[in-house]
Amino acid sequence: MSIDRNIIDRIENETDIVALASEFVELQRVGKNYMGLCPFHEEKTPSFSVSPEKNIAMCMGCGQGGRPIKFYQQIKNIPFAEAVKELAAKLGIELQVGNIKDNKNEKYFNILKDAVSFYKINLTNSTSGLKVIEYLNKRKINNESIDYFNLGYSPDYKDLLYQALRAKNHDTTDIIDVGLVKRDSDGSYYDFFRNRLMFPITNEFGKFVGFSARTLNSKDKNKYINSPDTVIFKKSNILYNINEASLDIRKQDQIILFEGFFDVISAHQNDVKNGIATMGTSLSNEQVKLIKNQTNNVLISFDGDNAGINATLKILPNLLRNRLFVNVLRLPTKTDPDDFIRTNGKDAFLKQIKNESIDAYEFEYSQLLKNTNIKNTNEVQMFLQELNNMLKYSPPAVIDMYKKRAAKDLNIDEQTIKVDKVKQFQPEYIPERKPIIKLSNKYEQAEKRLIILMIRSKEWYERVQSRLTINDYSTLELSNIRTILGVYYSDNDDFDLTTFKTYLKDEELNCFENKIQKHEHWVEQKYLEEKEIEEYISLLKETKDLRRLLYLKNNISEKSNNGLIPEKELAEFMELQAKLKNIKESWYDGY
Ligand SMILES: [Zn+2]
């Protein structure tokens, strides 16, 4: 991504942070600053602080927020480039081609956006559309929700959408590519969705990428149809409402996973806004990753019937293997969340969550036990097999707990319950240790020279060490030598080489003999000038940020290599780099 540094600086400097933050937070003036309730976490006393002087909007409680771009990116949950683009537009800064890499999918997103408007207009401005609104209102979906979720209606005509999109100068090929129009055998074109209630679907960045459409004809066998998989829409990579709910998910630190779109909408309308829905009954790794980006806590709220229970059992393993904390909400039989919320309201739903959720293992285990006749040896064997499947990826404490429980329930010896030893599941997105980029040699040189100085006397040791924190070091082994030097000086007032070496273990001794005792400053007994001492101390003080930068650099290249977009890392990287921009010389030695 190539965004001109100057553009970024201009946006950061020219954005009025108070005005920007006020769009999302109610602020009150406190001295030079403004305070408000944090939009990123739940709180009762304000810890979200906006400083016009520093141009920063940040929470002192949870640490979220920052300068304008970062704040905007986090609060809207959009990529860095998108935040830059939107903030530039607010300021009337024109982004030149080359400032920002043009998204090759932009033309597809634009088609989808126009299609969403077309369906919306048809919902409110046609006789058939008004009947759909009536149907929605009967389902207790109010007009505000209809608008918020951009619900629409696809008219019962051959090619109205096609014509509307062509009138907006979209390419026929592109329209076909996003799955909205098909070509007939006679060469004419027809709309893919007709006479259906349209649910627009956004990706995790809030871009419209496809539709799910509900039939309005009770005789239709296909109750729901979705956009086909296209270059921008992969059903298995999408979770309904995940972008729109992201702020509430982070605030509650929990995601509610529903089965249906109506569940999400009803919940939202009743002020439960951290709900999302799957696009079917399975959950892909990609989708689990989307969840895990926002929170580790999942509450599954599927229908109370057998289908709902089975769907829950089906998605549990993937969630648990990814080390999410999962609870399952039990609803009265024959009730779906949509019914429950719209009949009983938010408070009853929250009460149900509080009193009627059980953890995922408990849920799975009790289902298993319920379906087993423990007097039938065949069924007991099946039970043990299923139990093995459930436990083999689990943390040791869970395995232990359920082995004991099963032994008691089946009245068998715990020793006979075997759980396969599986290599602990490593979520794929936890980066493996790759060759680490090393900090430039000059940092190590600085630390070695300071150590040689600190060895000269206890006074020097104290003078230098008091200026450094545990985060200021070039390599861990050298910082270790400094620590041991401190231990040595707490026992001794003068430096004695032989005694000091008794404080060192093998590896440390090795490091000391090779890196310190062979150093020219040691050999030639060189003294440092005051200016040099200051320079070396300030070099070590740069290392904490640089190590973070290296870590990010590693992560960015790793993610890009795996076809992922490392936006969070990129944003932080750029921010950190800006902070360190006075460090002009190269600070790392390549891979
Ligand atoms: Zn906060």
Coordinates of C-alpha atoms and ligand atoms in Angstrom, one line a residue:
M1 CA 0.0 0.0 0.0
S2 CA 1.4 3.3 -1.0
I3 CA 0.0 6.3 0.8
D4 CA 2.1 9.4 0.8
R5 CA 3.5 10.2 4.2
N6 CA 2.6 13.8 3.6
I7 CA -1.0 13.0 3.1
I8 CA -1.1 11.0 6.3
D9 CA 0.5 13.9 8.2
R10 CA -1.9 16.4 6.7
I11 CA -4.9 14.2 7.7
E12 CA -3.5 13.8 11.2
N13 CA -2.8 17.5 11.6
E14 CA -5.9 18.9 10.0
T15 CA -8.6 16.7 11.4
D16 CA -10.4 18.3 14.2
I17 CA -10.2 15.4 16.7
V18 CA -12.9 16.9 19.0
A19 CA -15.4 17.1 16.1
L20 CA -14.5 13.7 14.9
A21 CA -14.8 12.0 18.2
S22 CA -18.1 13.9 18.9
E23 CA -19.6 12.0 16.0
F24 CA -19.3 8.8 18.2
V25 CA -19.0 10.0 21.8
E26 CA -20.8 12.6 23.9
L27 CA -18.0 14.8 25.1
Q28 CA -17.7 17.2 28.0
R29 CA -15.1 19.8 28.4
V30 CA -12.7 19.2 31.3
G31 CA -10.0 21.9 31.4
K32 CA -8.0 21.8 28.2
N33 CA -9.4 18.4 27.3
Y34 CA -12.8 16.6 26.7
M35 CA -14.0 13.5 28.4
G36 CA -16.7 11.0 27.6
L37 CA -17.8 7.4 28.1
C38 CA -15.5 5.1 26.1
P39 CA -17.1 3.8 22.9
F40 CA -14.8 0.8 23.0
H41 CA -15.6 -0.7 26.4
E42 CA -18.5 -0.7 28.8
E43 CA -18.1 1.9 31.6
K44 CA -20.0 4.1 33.9
T45 CA -17.5 6.8 34.6
P46 CA -15.8 8.5 31.6
S47 CA -12.3 7.5 30.9
F48 CA -12.3 8.4 27.2
S49 CA -10.2 11.5 26.8
V50 CA -9.8 13.8 23.8
S51 CA -6.9 16.2 23.6
P52 CA -7.2 18.9 20.9
E53 CA -3.7 20.0 21.8
K54 CA -2.2 16.6 21.1
N55 CA -4.8 15.7 18.5
I56 CA -5.5 12.4 20.3
A57 CA -8.7 10.6 21.2
M58 CA -8.0 7.7 23.5
C59 CA -9.4 5.7 26.3
M60 CA -7.3 5.6 29.5
G61 CA -9.1 2.5 30.6
C62 CA -8.7 0.2 27.7
G63 CA -6.1 2.0 25.7
Q64 CA -8.1 2.0 22.4
G65 CA -8.0 4.9 20.1
G66 CA -5.2 7.3 19.3
R67 CA -4.6 9.9 16.6
P68 CA -7.4 10.6 14.1
I69 CA -6.7 7.9 11.6
K70 CA -6.2 5.2 14.2
F71 CA -9.3 6.3 16.2
Y72 CA -11.4 6.4 13.1
Q73 CA -10.1 3.1 11.9
Q74 CA -10.9 1.4 15.2
I75 CA -14.3 2.9 15.7
K76 CA -15.5 2.1 12.2
N77 CA -13.6 -1.1 12.1
I78 CA -12.3 -0.4 8.6
P79 CA -8.9 -0.9 7.0
F80 CA -6.3 1.8 7.3
A81 CA -6.5 2.8 3.7
E82 CA -10.2 3.2 3.9
A83 CA -9.9 5.4 7.0
V84 CA -7.4 7.6 5.2
K85 CA -9.7 7.8 2.3
E86 CA -12.7 8.8 4.3
L87 CA -10.9 11.3 6.5
A88 CA -9.3 12.8 3.4
A89 CA -12.7 13.2 1.9
K90 CA -14.0 14.9 5.0
L91 CA -11.1 17.4 4.8
G92 CA -11.5 17.9 1.0
I93 CA -8.0 16.5 0.5
E94 CA -7.8 15.0 -2.9
L95 CA -6.0 11.7 -3.0
Q96 CA -3.9 11.4 -6.1
V97 CA -3.7 8.1 -7.9
G98 CA -0.6 6.5 -6.5
N99 CA -1.4 8.0 -3.1
I100 CA -3.6 5.1 -2.4
K101 CA -3.6 1.9 -4.3
D102 CA -6.9 1.6 -6.2
N103 CA -8.8 -1.3 -4.9
K104 CA -9.3 -3.6 -7.9
N105 CA -12.7 -4.7 -6.4
E106 CA -13.9 -1.2 -6.1
K107 CA -16.0 -1.5 -9.3
Y108 CA -17.7 -4.6 -7.9
F109 CA -18.4 -2.9 -4.5
N110 CA -20.0 0.0 -6.4
I111 CA -22.3 -2.3 -8.3
L112 CA -23.4 -3.9 -5.1
K113 CA -24.0 -0.5 -3.5
D114 CA -26.2 0.5 -6.4
A115 CA -28.1 -2.7 -6.2
V116 CA -28.7 -2.2 -2.5
S117 CA -30.2 1.2 -3.3
F118 CA -32.3 -0.2 -6.1
Y119 CA -33.8 -2.9 -3.9
K120 CA -34.4 -0.4 -1.1
I121 CA -36.2 2.0 -3.4
N122 CA -38.4 -0.8 -4.7
L123 CA -39.3 -1.8 -1.2
T124 CA -40.7 1.6 -0.3
N125 CA -41.9 2.8 -3.7
S126 CA -43.8 -0.1 -5.2
T127 CA -47.1 -1.8 -4.4
S128 CA -45.5 -5.2 -4.0
G129 CA -42.7 -3.6 -1.9
L130 CA -45.3 -2.1 0.5
K131 CA -46.8 -5.6 1.0
V132 CA -43.3 -6.7 2.0
I133 CA -43.1 -3.9 4.5
E134 CA -46.5 -5.1 5.8
Y135 CA -45.1 -8.6 6.2
L136 CA -42.0 -7.3 8.0
N137 CA -44.1 -5.1 10.3
K138 CA -46.2 -8.2 11.1
R139 CA -43.0 -9.9 12.1
K140 CA -42.5 -6.9 14.4
I141 CA -39.6 -5.5 12.4
N142 CA -40.0 -1.7 12.5
N143 CA -39.2 0.7 9.8
E144 CA -36.1 1.9 11.6
S145 CA -34.7 -1.6 11.5
I146 CA -35.7 -2.0 7.9
D147 CA -33.7 1.1 7.0
Y148 CA -30.8 0.2 9.3
F149 CA -30.3 -3.2 7.8
N150 CA -30.9 -1.9 4.3
L151 CA -33.6 -4.4 3.6
G152 CA -35.0 -4.3 0.1
Y153 CA -37.3 -5.9 -2.4
S154 CA -36.3 -7.4 -5.8
P155 CA -39.3 -6.8 -8.2
D156 CA -41.0 -9.6 -10.0
Y157 CA -39.8 -8.5 -13.4
K158 CA -37.2 -10.0 -15.8
D159 CA -34.5 -7.4 -15.8
L160 CA -35.3 -4.3 -13.9
L161 CA -32.1 -4.4 -11.9
Y162 CA -30.0 -5.1 -14.9
Q163 CA -31.4 -2.1 -16.7
A164 CA -31.0 0.1 -13.6
L165 CA -27.3 -0.9 -13.3
R166 CA -26.7 -0.4 -17.0
A167 CA -28.2 3.0 -16.7
K168 CA -25.5 3.7 -14.1
N169 CA -22.9 2.7 -16.6
H170 CA -21.8 -0.5 -15.0
D171 CA -20.3 -3.1 -17.3
T172 CA -22.5 -6.1 -18.2
T173 CA -19.6 -8.5 -17.5
D174 CA -19.0 -6.9 -14.1
I175 CA -22.7 -7.2 -13.2
I176 CA -22.7 -10.8 -14.2
D177 CA -19.4 -11.4 -12.3
V178 CA -21.0 -10.3 -9.0
G179 CA -23.8 -12.7 -9.5
L180 CA -26.7 -10.3 -9.8
V181 CA -27.6 -11.0 -13.4
K182 CA -27.5 -14.1 -15.6
R183 CA -27.5 -14.5 -19.4
D184 CA -30.3 -16.4 -21.0
S185 CA -29.9 -18.9 -23.8
D186 CA -31.4 -16.4 -26.2
G187 CA -28.7 -13.9 -25.3
S188 CA -30.9 -11.7 -23.2
Y189 CA -30.1 -10.9 -19.5
Y190 CA -32.3 -11.6 -16.5
D191 CA -32.1 -10.6 -12.8
F192 CA -30.9 -13.4 -10.5
F193 CA -33.1 -12.3 -7.6
R194 CA -36.8 -11.8 -8.3
N195 CA -39.8 -11.2 -6.0
R196 CA -37.8 -11.7 -2.9
L197 CA -37.1 -9.9 0.4
M198 CA -33.4 -8.8 0.1
F199 CA -30.9 -8.9 2.9
P200 CA -27.7 -7.1 1.8
I201 CA -24.6 -8.7 3.2
T202 CA -21.4 -6.8 4.0
N203 CA -17.9 -8.2 4.5
E204 CA -15.9 -7.6 7.7
F205 CA -15.1 -4.1 6.5
G206 CA -18.6 -3.0 5.9
K207 CA -18.6 -3.3 2.1
F208 CA -21.7 -4.7 0.4
V209 CA -20.6 -8.0 -1.2
G210 CA -23.7 -10.0 -1.8
F211 CA -27.3 -10.8 -0.9
S212 CA -29.4 -13.4 0.9
A213 CA -32.9 -13.4 -0.4
R214 CA -36.1 -14.8 1.2
T215 CA -38.9 -15.9 -0.9
L216 CA -42.3 -14.2 -0.6
N217 CA -44.1 -17.1 -2.3
S218 CA -45.0 -19.8 0.3
K219 CA -45.0 -22.4 -2.5
D220 CA -41.4 -21.8 -3.3
K221 CA -39.2 -24.6 -2.1
N222 CA -36.1 -22.5 -1.7
K223 CA -36.9 -20.3 1.2
Y224 CA -33.6 -18.5 1.1
I225 CA -31.2 -18.2 -1.8
N226 CA -27.8 -16.5 -1.6
S227 CA -25.6 -14.7 -4.1
P228 CA -23.3 -17.3 -5.8
D229 CA -19.7 -17.2 -4.7
T230 CA -17.9 -14.4 -6.6
V231 CA -14.7 -12.6 -6.5
I232 CA -16.0 -10.5 -3.6
F233 CA -18.4 -12.9 -2.0
K234 CA -17.4 -16.1 -0.4
K235 CA -20.2 -17.5 1.7
S236 CA -17.8 -19.3 4.0
N237 CA -15.8 -16.2 4.7
I238 CA -18.8 -14.0 5.7
L239 CA -20.7 -13.5 8.9
Y240 CA -23.8 -11.4 8.8
N241 CA -23.6 -8.1 10.6
I242 CA -20.0 -8.6 11.9
N243 CA -18.8 -5.2 10.8
E244 CA -21.8 -3.3 12.0
A245 CA -21.8 -5.1 15.4
S246 CA -18.0 -4.8 15.9
L247 CA -18.1 -1.9 18.3
D248 CA -20.7 -3.6 20.5
I249 CA -19.0 -6.9 20.3
R250 CA -15.8 -5.3 21.7
K251 CA -17.7 -3.3 24.3
Q252 CA -19.5 -6.4 25.6
D253 CA -16.4 -8.6 24.9
Q254 CA -18.8 -11.2 23.6
I255 CA -20.4 -12.2 20.3
I256 CA -23.9 -13.7 20.1
L257 CA -24.0 -16.2 17.3
F258 CA -27.5 -16.5 15.8
E259 CA -28.8 -18.8 13.1
G260 CA -31.0 -16.4 11.2
F261 CA -31.0 -12.9 10.0
F262 CA -34.3 -12.2 11.7
D263 CA -32.7 -13.1 15.0
V264 CA -30.0 -10.6 14.5
I265 CA -32.5 -7.9 13.5
S266 CA -34.9 -8.5 16.3
A267 CA -32.1 -8.5 18.8
H268 CA -30.7 -5.3 17.4
Q269 CA -34.1 -3.7 17.5
N270 CA -34.3 -4.7 21.2
D271 CA -31.0 -3.1 21.9
V272 CA -29.0 -6.3 21.9
K273 CA -26.5 -5.2 19.3
N274 CA -23.6 -7.7 19.5
G275 CA -25.4 -10.4 17.4
I276 CA -24.2 -11.9 14.2
A277 CA -25.4 -14.8 12.1
T278 CA -23.8 -17.6 10.2
M279 CA -24.5 -18.0 6.5
G280 CA -25.6 -21.6 6.9
T281 CA -25.1 -24.2 9.6
S282 CA -21.4 -24.7 9.4
L283 CA -18.6 -22.4 10.5
S284 CA -15.3 -22.2 8.6
N285 CA -11.9 -21.5 9.9
E286 CA -12.1 -18.1 8.2
Q287 CA -15.3 -17.3 10.0
V288 CA -13.8 -18.4 13.4
K289 CA -10.9 -16.1 12.6
L290 CA -13.3 -13.2 12.1
I291 CA -14.8 -13.9 15.4
K292 CA -11.5 -14.2 17.1
N293 CA -10.4 -10.9 15.8
Q294 CA -13.1 -9.3 17.9
T295 CA -13.5 -11.4 21.0
N296 CA -12.8 -14.7 22.6
N297 CA -16.2 -15.1 24.1
V298 CA -19.0 -16.6 22.0
L299 CA -22.6 -17.2 23.0
I300 CA -24.4 -19.5 20.7
S301 CA -28.1 -18.7 20.5
F302 CA -29.7 -21.1 18.0
D303 CA -33.3 -22.3 17.9
G304 CA -34.6 -24.4 20.7
D305 CA -35.5 -27.4 18.5
N306 CA -33.6 -30.4 17.5
A307 CA -32.3 -28.8 14.4
G308 CA -30.9 -26.0 16.5
I309 CA -29.3 -28.4 18.9
N310 CA -27.7 -30.3 16.1
A311 CA -26.5 -27.2 14.4
T312 CA -24.9 -26.1 17.7
L313 CA -23.2 -29.5 18.1
K314 CA -21.9 -29.1 14.5
I315 CA -20.2 -25.8 15.0
L316 CA -18.8 -26.4 18.5
P317 CA -15.7 -28.3 17.7
N318 CA -14.2 -25.7 15.5
L319 CA -14.8 -22.9 18.0
L320 CA -13.4 -24.9 20.9
R321 CA -10.3 -26.0 18.9
N322 CA -9.6 -22.4 18.3
R323 CA -9.6 -21.8 22.1
L324 CA -12.7 -19.7 22.2
F325 CA -14.8 -19.6 25.4
V326 CA -18.1 -20.8 24.2
N327 CA -21.5 -20.8 26.0
V328 CA -24.7 -22.1 24.7
L329 CA -28.0 -20.4 25.5
R330 CA -30.9 -22.7 26.1
L331 CA -34.3 -21.4 25.0
P332 CA -37.6 -23.0 25.7
T333 CA -38.4 -25.7 23.1
K334 CA -40.1 -24.6 19.9
T335 CA -38.8 -21.0 20.5
D336 CA -36.3 -19.3 18.3
P337 CA -34.4 -16.2 19.5
D338 CA -36.4 -13.9 17.2
D339 CA -39.7 -15.0 18.9
F340 CA -38.2 -14.9 22.3
I341 CA -36.8 -11.4 22.1
R342 CA -39.7 -9.8 20.4
T343 CA -42.2 -11.4 22.8
N344 CA -40.2 -10.9 26.0
G345 CA -37.9 -8.0 25.3
K346 CA -34.3 -7.2 26.1
D347 CA -34.3 -7.7 29.8
A348 CA -35.9 -11.1 29.7
F349 CA -33.4 -12.1 27.0
L350 CA -30.5 -10.9 29.1
K351 CA -31.9 -12.7 32.1
Q352 CA -32.2 -15.9 30.0
I353 CA -28.5 -15.5 29.1
K354 CA -27.6 -15.1 32.7
N355 CA -29.6 -18.0 34.0
E356 CA -29.9 -20.4 31.1
S357 CA -26.5 -20.5 29.4
I358 CA -24.2 -23.4 29.9
D359 CA -20.7 -23.9 28.8
A360 CA -20.0 -25.7 25.6
Y361 CA -18.5 -28.8 27.1
E362 CA -21.4 -29.1 29.5
F363 CA -23.8 -28.8 26.6
E364 CA -22.1 -31.3 24.4
Y365 CA -21.6 -33.8 27.3
S366 CA -25.2 -33.6 28.5
Q367 CA -26.5 -34.1 25.0
L368 CA -24.3 -37.1 24.6
L369 CA -25.4 -38.6 27.9
K370 CA -29.0 -37.9 27.1
N371 CA -28.8 -39.9 23.9
T372 CA -27.1 -42.9 25.4
N373 CA -28.7 -45.9 27.0
I374 CA -26.0 -46.6 29.6
K375 CA -27.2 -50.2 30.1
N376 CA -26.5 -51.0 26.4
T377 CA -22.8 -51.8 25.9
N378 CA -22.8 -50.9 22.2
E379 CA -24.1 -47.5 23.1
V380 CA -21.6 -47.1 25.9
Q381 CA -18.8 -47.8 23.4
M382 CA -20.2 -45.2 21.1
F383 CA -20.5 -42.8 23.9
L384 CA -16.8 -43.3 24.8
Q385 CA -15.8 -42.7 21.2
E386 CA -17.8 -39.5 21.0
L387 CA -16.3 -38.4 24.3
N388 CA -12.9 -39.0 22.9
N389 CA -13.7 -36.8 19.9
M390 CA -15.0 -34.1 22.2
L391 CA -12.0 -34.2 24.5
K392 CA -9.0 -34.9 22.4
Y393 CA -8.3 -31.2 21.5
S394 CA -9.3 -29.9 25.0
P395 CA -7.2 -28.4 27.7
P396 CA -5.9 -31.0 30.2
A397 CA -8.2 -29.7 33.0
V398 CA -11.3 -30.2 30.9
I399 CA -10.2 -33.7 30.0
D400 CA -9.6 -34.6 33.6
M401 CA -13.0 -33.2 34.6
Y402 CA -15.0 -35.1 32.0
K403 CA -13.1 -38.4 32.4
K404 CA -14.1 -38.3 36.1
R405 CA -17.6 -37.4 35.3
A406 CA -18.1 -40.0 32.6
A407 CA -16.6 -42.7 34.9
K408 CA -19.2 -41.8 37.5
D409 CA -22.1 -41.6 35.1
L410 CA -21.3 -44.9 33.4
N411 CA -20.2 -46.5 36.6
I412 CA -16.9 -47.6 35.1
D413 CA -13.2 -47.2 36.1
E414 CA -11.7 -43.8 35.1
Q415 CA -8.6 -45.7 33.8
T416 CA -10.6 -47.3 31.1
I417 CA -11.6 -44.0 29.5
K418 CA -9.0 -43.2 26.9
V419 CA -8.5 -39.8 25.3
D420 CA -6.3 -39.7 22.2
K421 CA -3.1 -37.7 22.6
V422 CA -3.3 -35.2 19.9
K423 CA -0.8 -32.5 19.3
Q424 CA -2.3 -29.4 20.8
F425 CA -4.1 -27.6 18.1
Q426 CA -2.3 -24.5 17.0
P427 CA -4.6 -21.9 15.6
E428 CA -3.2 -21.1 12.2
Y429 CA -3.0 -17.4 12.7
I430 CA -0.7 -17.5 15.7
P431 CA 2.5 -16.7 13.9
E432 CA 5.2 -19.3 14.2
R433 CA 8.6 -18.2 15.2
K434 CA 10.3 -17.1 12.0
P435 CA 13.9 -16.0 11.6
I436 CA 13.9 -12.8 13.6
I437 CA 15.2 -9.6 12.1
K438 CA 18.0 -8.4 14.2
L439 CA 18.4 -4.9 15.5
S440 CA 21.3 -3.1 13.9
N441 CA 24.7 -3.9 15.4
K442 CA 25.1 -0.4 16.7
Y443 CA 22.7 -1.1 19.5
E444 CA 24.6 -4.1 20.6
Q445 CA 27.8 -2.1 20.4
A446 CA 26.3 0.6 22.6
E447 CA 25.2 -1.9 25.2
K448 CA 28.6 -3.7 25.3
R449 CA 30.4 -0.4 25.7
L450 CA 28.1 0.6 28.5
I451 CA 28.6 -2.7 30.2
I452 CA 32.4 -2.3 30.1
L453 CA 32.0 1.1 31.6
M454 CA 29.7 -0.2 34.3
I455 CA 32.3 -2.8 35.2
R456 CA 34.8 -0.1 36.1
S457 CA 33.0 0.9 39.2
K458 CA 29.8 0.6 41.2
E459 CA 29.2 4.3 40.7
W460 CA 29.2 4.0 37.0
Y461 CA 27.0 1.0 37.2
E462 CA 24.4 2.9 39.2
R463 CA 24.6 6.0 37.1
V464 CA 24.0 4.1 33.9
Q465 CA 21.6 1.5 35.2
S466 CA 19.3 4.1 36.8
R467 CA 18.7 5.6 33.4
L468 CA 17.6 2.4 31.8
T469 CA 14.4 0.3 32.2
I470 CA 14.0 -3.4 31.7
N471 CA 12.8 -2.6 28.2
D472 CA 15.9 -0.9 27.1
Y473 CA 18.4 -3.5 25.8
S474 CA 19.9 -4.6 22.5
T475 CA 20.0 -8.4 23.2
L476 CA 18.5 -10.4 26.1
E477 CA 21.9 -12.0 26.9
L478 CA 23.6 -8.6 27.3
S479 CA 20.8 -7.3 29.4
N480 CA 21.2 -10.4 31.5
I481 CA 24.8 -9.6 32.1
R482 CA 23.7 -6.2 33.3
T483 CA 21.2 -7.7 35.7
I484 CA 23.9 -10.0 37.2
L485 CA 26.3 -7.1 37.5
G486 CA 23.6 -5.5 39.7
V487 CA 23.4 -8.6 41.8
Y488 CA 27.2 -8.7 42.1
Y489 CA 27.4 -5.0 43.1
S490 CA 24.7 -5.5 45.8
D491 CA 27.1 -8.0 47.4
N492 CA 30.4 -6.3 46.5
D493 CA 31.6 -2.7 46.3
D494 CA 34.5 -3.3 43.9
F495 CA 34.8 -5.2 40.7
D496 CA 36.8 -8.4 40.9
L497 CA 36.8 -10.5 37.7
T498 CA 37.3 -13.9 39.2
T499 CA 34.5 -13.3 41.8
F500 CA 32.2 -11.8 39.3
K501 CA 32.6 -14.9 37.0
T502 CA 31.3 -17.1 39.8
Y503 CA 28.0 -15.3 39.5
L504 CA 27.6 -16.4 35.8
K505 CA 26.1 -19.6 34.6
D506 CA 27.6 -21.4 31.6
E507 CA 25.8 -19.5 28.8
E508 CA 26.3 -16.2 30.6
L509 CA 30.0 -16.9 31.1
N510 CA 30.3 -17.7 27.4
C511 CA 28.6 -14.5 26.4
F512 CA 30.8 -12.5 28.8
E513 CA 34.0 -14.0 27.7
N514 CA 33.3 -13.7 24.0
K515 CA 31.4 -10.4 23.8
I516 CA 32.8 -8.4 26.6
Q517 CA 36.3 -9.7 27.3
K518 CA 37.2 -9.8 23.6
H519 CA 35.8 -6.3 23.0
E520 CA 38.4 -3.7 21.9
H521 CA 37.2 -1.4 24.7
W522 CA 37.9 -4.0 27.3
V523 CA 41.2 -5.0 25.7
E524 CA 42.5 -1.5 25.2
Q525 CA 40.8 -0.2 28.5
K526 CA 39.2 2.6 26.6
Y527 CA 37.3 5.3 28.4
L528 CA 34.0 6.7 27.2
E529 CA 33.4 10.4 26.9
E530 CA 30.3 11.9 28.5
K531 CA 28.8 12.5 25.1
E532 CA 29.3 8.9 24.1
I533 CA 27.6 7.7 27.3
E534 CA 24.6 9.8 26.6
E535 CA 24.4 8.6 23.0
Y536 CA 24.6 5.0 23.9
I537 CA 21.9 5.4 26.6
S538 CA 19.6 7.1 24.1
L539 CA 20.2 4.3 21.6
L540 CA 19.1 1.7 24.1
K541 CA 16.1 3.8 24.9
E542 CA 15.0 3.4 21.2
T543 CA 15.1 -0.4 21.3
K544 CA 11.6 -1.0 22.8
D545 CA 9.8 0.7 20.0
L546 CA 12.2 -0.8 17.4
R547 CA 11.6 -4.3 18.7
R548 CA 7.9 -3.7 18.3
L549 CA 8.5 -2.4 14.8
L550 CA 10.5 -5.5 14.0
Y551 CA 7.8 -7.7 15.3
L552 CA 5.2 -5.9 13.2
K553 CA 7.5 -6.1 10.2
N554 CA 7.8 -9.8 10.6
N555 CA 4.0 -10.2 11.0
I556 CA 3.2 -8.0 8.1
S557 CA 5.4 -10.0 5.7
E558 CA 4.2 -13.2 7.1
K559 CA 0.5 -12.3 6.8
S560 CA 1.0 -10.9 3.3
N561 CA 2.8 -14.1 2.3
N562 CA -0.2 -16.0 3.4
G563 CA -2.6 -13.8 1.4
L564 CA -3.9 -12.0 4.4
I565 CA -4.2 -8.2 4.7
P566 CA -2.2 -7.1 7.8
E567 CA -4.1 -3.9 8.3
K568 CA -3.9 -3.6 12.0
E569 CA -0.2 -4.3 11.9
L570 CA 0.3 -1.8 9.0
A571 CA -1.5 0.9 10.9
E572 CA 0.5 0.4 14.0
F573 CA 3.7 0.1 12.0
M574 CA 3.1 3.4 10.3
E575 CA 2.2 5.1 13.5
L576 CA 5.3 3.9 15.2
Q577 CA 7.4 4.7 12.3
A578 CA 6.1 8.3 12.3
K579 CA 7.0 8.5 16.0
L580 CA 10.5 7.3 15.3
K581 CA 11.0 9.3 12.1
N582 CA 13.9 11.1 13.6
I583 CA 15.8 7.8 13.6
K584 CA 17.2 8.2 10.1
E585 CA 19.9 5.6 9.9
S586 CA 19.1 2.0 9.2
W587 CA 18.2 0.3 12.5
Y588 CA 18.0 -3.3 11.4
D589 CA 20.2 -5.8 9.7
G590 CA 17.8 -7.6 7.4
Y591 CA 16.6 -11.0 7.9
Ligands
ZN1 ZN -12.1 2.2 26.8

